[in-house]
Coordinates of N, CA and C in Angstrom, one line a residue:
X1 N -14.3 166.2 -147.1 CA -13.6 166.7 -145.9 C -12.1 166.9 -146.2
X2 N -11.6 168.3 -145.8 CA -9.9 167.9 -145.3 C -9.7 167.5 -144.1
X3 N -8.5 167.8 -143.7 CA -7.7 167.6 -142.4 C -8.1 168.9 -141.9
X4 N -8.4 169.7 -142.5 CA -8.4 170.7 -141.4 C -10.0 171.1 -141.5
X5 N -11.1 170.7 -141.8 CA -12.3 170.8 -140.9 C -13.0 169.3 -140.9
X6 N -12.4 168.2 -140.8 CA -12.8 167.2 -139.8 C -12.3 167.4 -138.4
X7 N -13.5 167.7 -137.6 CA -13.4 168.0 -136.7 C -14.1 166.7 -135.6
X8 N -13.8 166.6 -134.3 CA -14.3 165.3 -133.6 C -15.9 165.1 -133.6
X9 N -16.9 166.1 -134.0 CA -18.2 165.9 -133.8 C -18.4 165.3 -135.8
X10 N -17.7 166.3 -136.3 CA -18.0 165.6 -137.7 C -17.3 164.0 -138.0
X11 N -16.0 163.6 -137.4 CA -15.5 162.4 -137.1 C -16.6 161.5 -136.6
X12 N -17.6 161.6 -135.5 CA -18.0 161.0 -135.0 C -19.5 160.6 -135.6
X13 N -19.7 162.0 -136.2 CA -21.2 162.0 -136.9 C -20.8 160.7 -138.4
X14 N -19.9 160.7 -139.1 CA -19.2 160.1 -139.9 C -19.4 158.5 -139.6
X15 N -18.9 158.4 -138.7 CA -19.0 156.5 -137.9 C -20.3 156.5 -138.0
X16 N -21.2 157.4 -136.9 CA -22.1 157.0 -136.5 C -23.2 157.0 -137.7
X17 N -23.2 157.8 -138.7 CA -24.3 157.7 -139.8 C -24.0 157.4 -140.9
X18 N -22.7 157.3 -141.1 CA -21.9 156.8 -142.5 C -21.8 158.0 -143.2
X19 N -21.4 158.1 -144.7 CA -21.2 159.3 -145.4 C -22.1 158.8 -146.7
X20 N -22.8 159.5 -147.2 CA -23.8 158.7 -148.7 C -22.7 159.0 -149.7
X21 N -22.7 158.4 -150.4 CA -22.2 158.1 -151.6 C -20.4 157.7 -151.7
X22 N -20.3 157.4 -150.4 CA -18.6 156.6 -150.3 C -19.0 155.5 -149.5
X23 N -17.9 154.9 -149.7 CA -17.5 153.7 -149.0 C -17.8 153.3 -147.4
X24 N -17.9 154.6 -146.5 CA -18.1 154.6 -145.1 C -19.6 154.3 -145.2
X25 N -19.8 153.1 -144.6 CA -21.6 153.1 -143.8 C -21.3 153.2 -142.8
X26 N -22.9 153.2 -141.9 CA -23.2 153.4 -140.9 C -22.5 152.4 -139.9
X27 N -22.1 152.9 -138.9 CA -21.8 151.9 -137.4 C -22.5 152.1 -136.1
X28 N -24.0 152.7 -136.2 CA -24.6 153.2 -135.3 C -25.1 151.9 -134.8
X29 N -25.5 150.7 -136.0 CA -26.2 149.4 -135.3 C -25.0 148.3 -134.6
X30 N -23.6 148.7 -135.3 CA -23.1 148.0 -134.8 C -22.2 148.4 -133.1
X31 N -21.8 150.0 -133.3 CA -20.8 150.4 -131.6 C -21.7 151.2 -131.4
X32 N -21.4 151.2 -129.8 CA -22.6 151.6 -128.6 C -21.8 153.1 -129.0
X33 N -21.8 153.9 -128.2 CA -22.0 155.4 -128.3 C -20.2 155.5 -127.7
X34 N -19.8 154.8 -126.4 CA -18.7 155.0 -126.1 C -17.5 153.9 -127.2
X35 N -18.2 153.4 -127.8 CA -16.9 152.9 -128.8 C -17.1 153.5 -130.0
X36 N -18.4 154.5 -130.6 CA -18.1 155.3 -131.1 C -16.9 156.5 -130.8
X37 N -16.8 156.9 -129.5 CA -15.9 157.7 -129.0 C -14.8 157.6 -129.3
X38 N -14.8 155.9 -129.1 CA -13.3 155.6 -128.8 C -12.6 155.5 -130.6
X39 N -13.8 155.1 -131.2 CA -13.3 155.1 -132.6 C -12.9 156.9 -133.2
X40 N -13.7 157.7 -132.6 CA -13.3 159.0 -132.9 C -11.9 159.6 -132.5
X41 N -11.9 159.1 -131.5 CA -10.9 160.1 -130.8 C -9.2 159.4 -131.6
X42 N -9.5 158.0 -132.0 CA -8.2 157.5 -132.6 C -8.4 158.0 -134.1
X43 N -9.4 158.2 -134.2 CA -8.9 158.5 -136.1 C -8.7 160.3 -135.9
X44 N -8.9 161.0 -134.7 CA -8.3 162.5 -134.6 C -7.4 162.0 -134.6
X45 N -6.7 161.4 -133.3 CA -5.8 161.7 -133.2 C -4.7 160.9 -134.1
X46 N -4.7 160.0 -134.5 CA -3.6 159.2 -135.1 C -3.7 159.5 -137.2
X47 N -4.6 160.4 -137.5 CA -4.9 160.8 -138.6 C -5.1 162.2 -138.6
X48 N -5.7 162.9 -137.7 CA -5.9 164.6 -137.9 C -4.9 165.5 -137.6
X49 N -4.3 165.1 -136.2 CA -3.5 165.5 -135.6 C -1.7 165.1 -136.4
X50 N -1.4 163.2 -136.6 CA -0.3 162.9 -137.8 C -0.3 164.2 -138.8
X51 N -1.3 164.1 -139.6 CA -1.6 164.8 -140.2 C -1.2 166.4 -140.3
X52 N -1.4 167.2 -139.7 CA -1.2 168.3 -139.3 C 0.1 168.4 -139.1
X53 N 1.1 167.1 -138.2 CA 2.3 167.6 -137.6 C 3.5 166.8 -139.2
X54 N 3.0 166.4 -139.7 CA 3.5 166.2 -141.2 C 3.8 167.2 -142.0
X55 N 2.4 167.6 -142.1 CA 2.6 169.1 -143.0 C 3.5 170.4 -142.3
X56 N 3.3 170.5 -140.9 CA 4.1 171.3 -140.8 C 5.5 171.0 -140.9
X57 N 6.0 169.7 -140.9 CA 8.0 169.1 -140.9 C 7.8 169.8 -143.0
X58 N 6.8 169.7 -143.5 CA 6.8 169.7 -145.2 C 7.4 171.3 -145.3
X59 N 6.5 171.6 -144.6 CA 6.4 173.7 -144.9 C 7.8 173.8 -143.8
X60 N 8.1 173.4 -142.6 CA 9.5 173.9 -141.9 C 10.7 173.4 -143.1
X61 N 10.5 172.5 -143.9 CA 11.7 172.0 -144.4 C 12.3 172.6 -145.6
X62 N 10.4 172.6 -146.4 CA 10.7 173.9 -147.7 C 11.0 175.1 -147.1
X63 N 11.2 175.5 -145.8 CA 11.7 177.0 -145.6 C 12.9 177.1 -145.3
X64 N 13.5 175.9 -144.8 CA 15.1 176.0 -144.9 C 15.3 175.5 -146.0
X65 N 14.8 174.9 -147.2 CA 15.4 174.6 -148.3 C 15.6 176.4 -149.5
X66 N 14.7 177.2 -148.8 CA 14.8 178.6 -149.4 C 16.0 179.3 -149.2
X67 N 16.2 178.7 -147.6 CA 17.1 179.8 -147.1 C 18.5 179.9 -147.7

């Protein structure tokens, strides 16, 4: 995955069934369906969304460093 197509259903499918051949297992036996949510919606936002507004200060800064 990058940052830019992990998206909240793929975030969530991720928790809930793990990824094969990495590190992430499954958390479907362990969080109910709304703390799956709640685990989704923090790794958008505190990871997808950081993410995004990082790279843009990178690209605004290399464009005043051109100017």
């Amino acid at each position: 995955f990058t940052t830019t197509s992990l998206r909240p259903a793929a975030i969530a499918a991720a928790v809930r069934d793990g990824r094969a051949g990495t590190a992430m297992k499954s958390y479907a036996a362990i969080l109910n369906e709304a703390e799956i949510d709640a685990v989704t919606a923090f790794v958008e936002r505190e990871f997808m969304r950081a993410e995004s507004r990082k790279w843009a200060k990178v690209i605004r800064d290399a464009k005043i460093q051109q100017e």
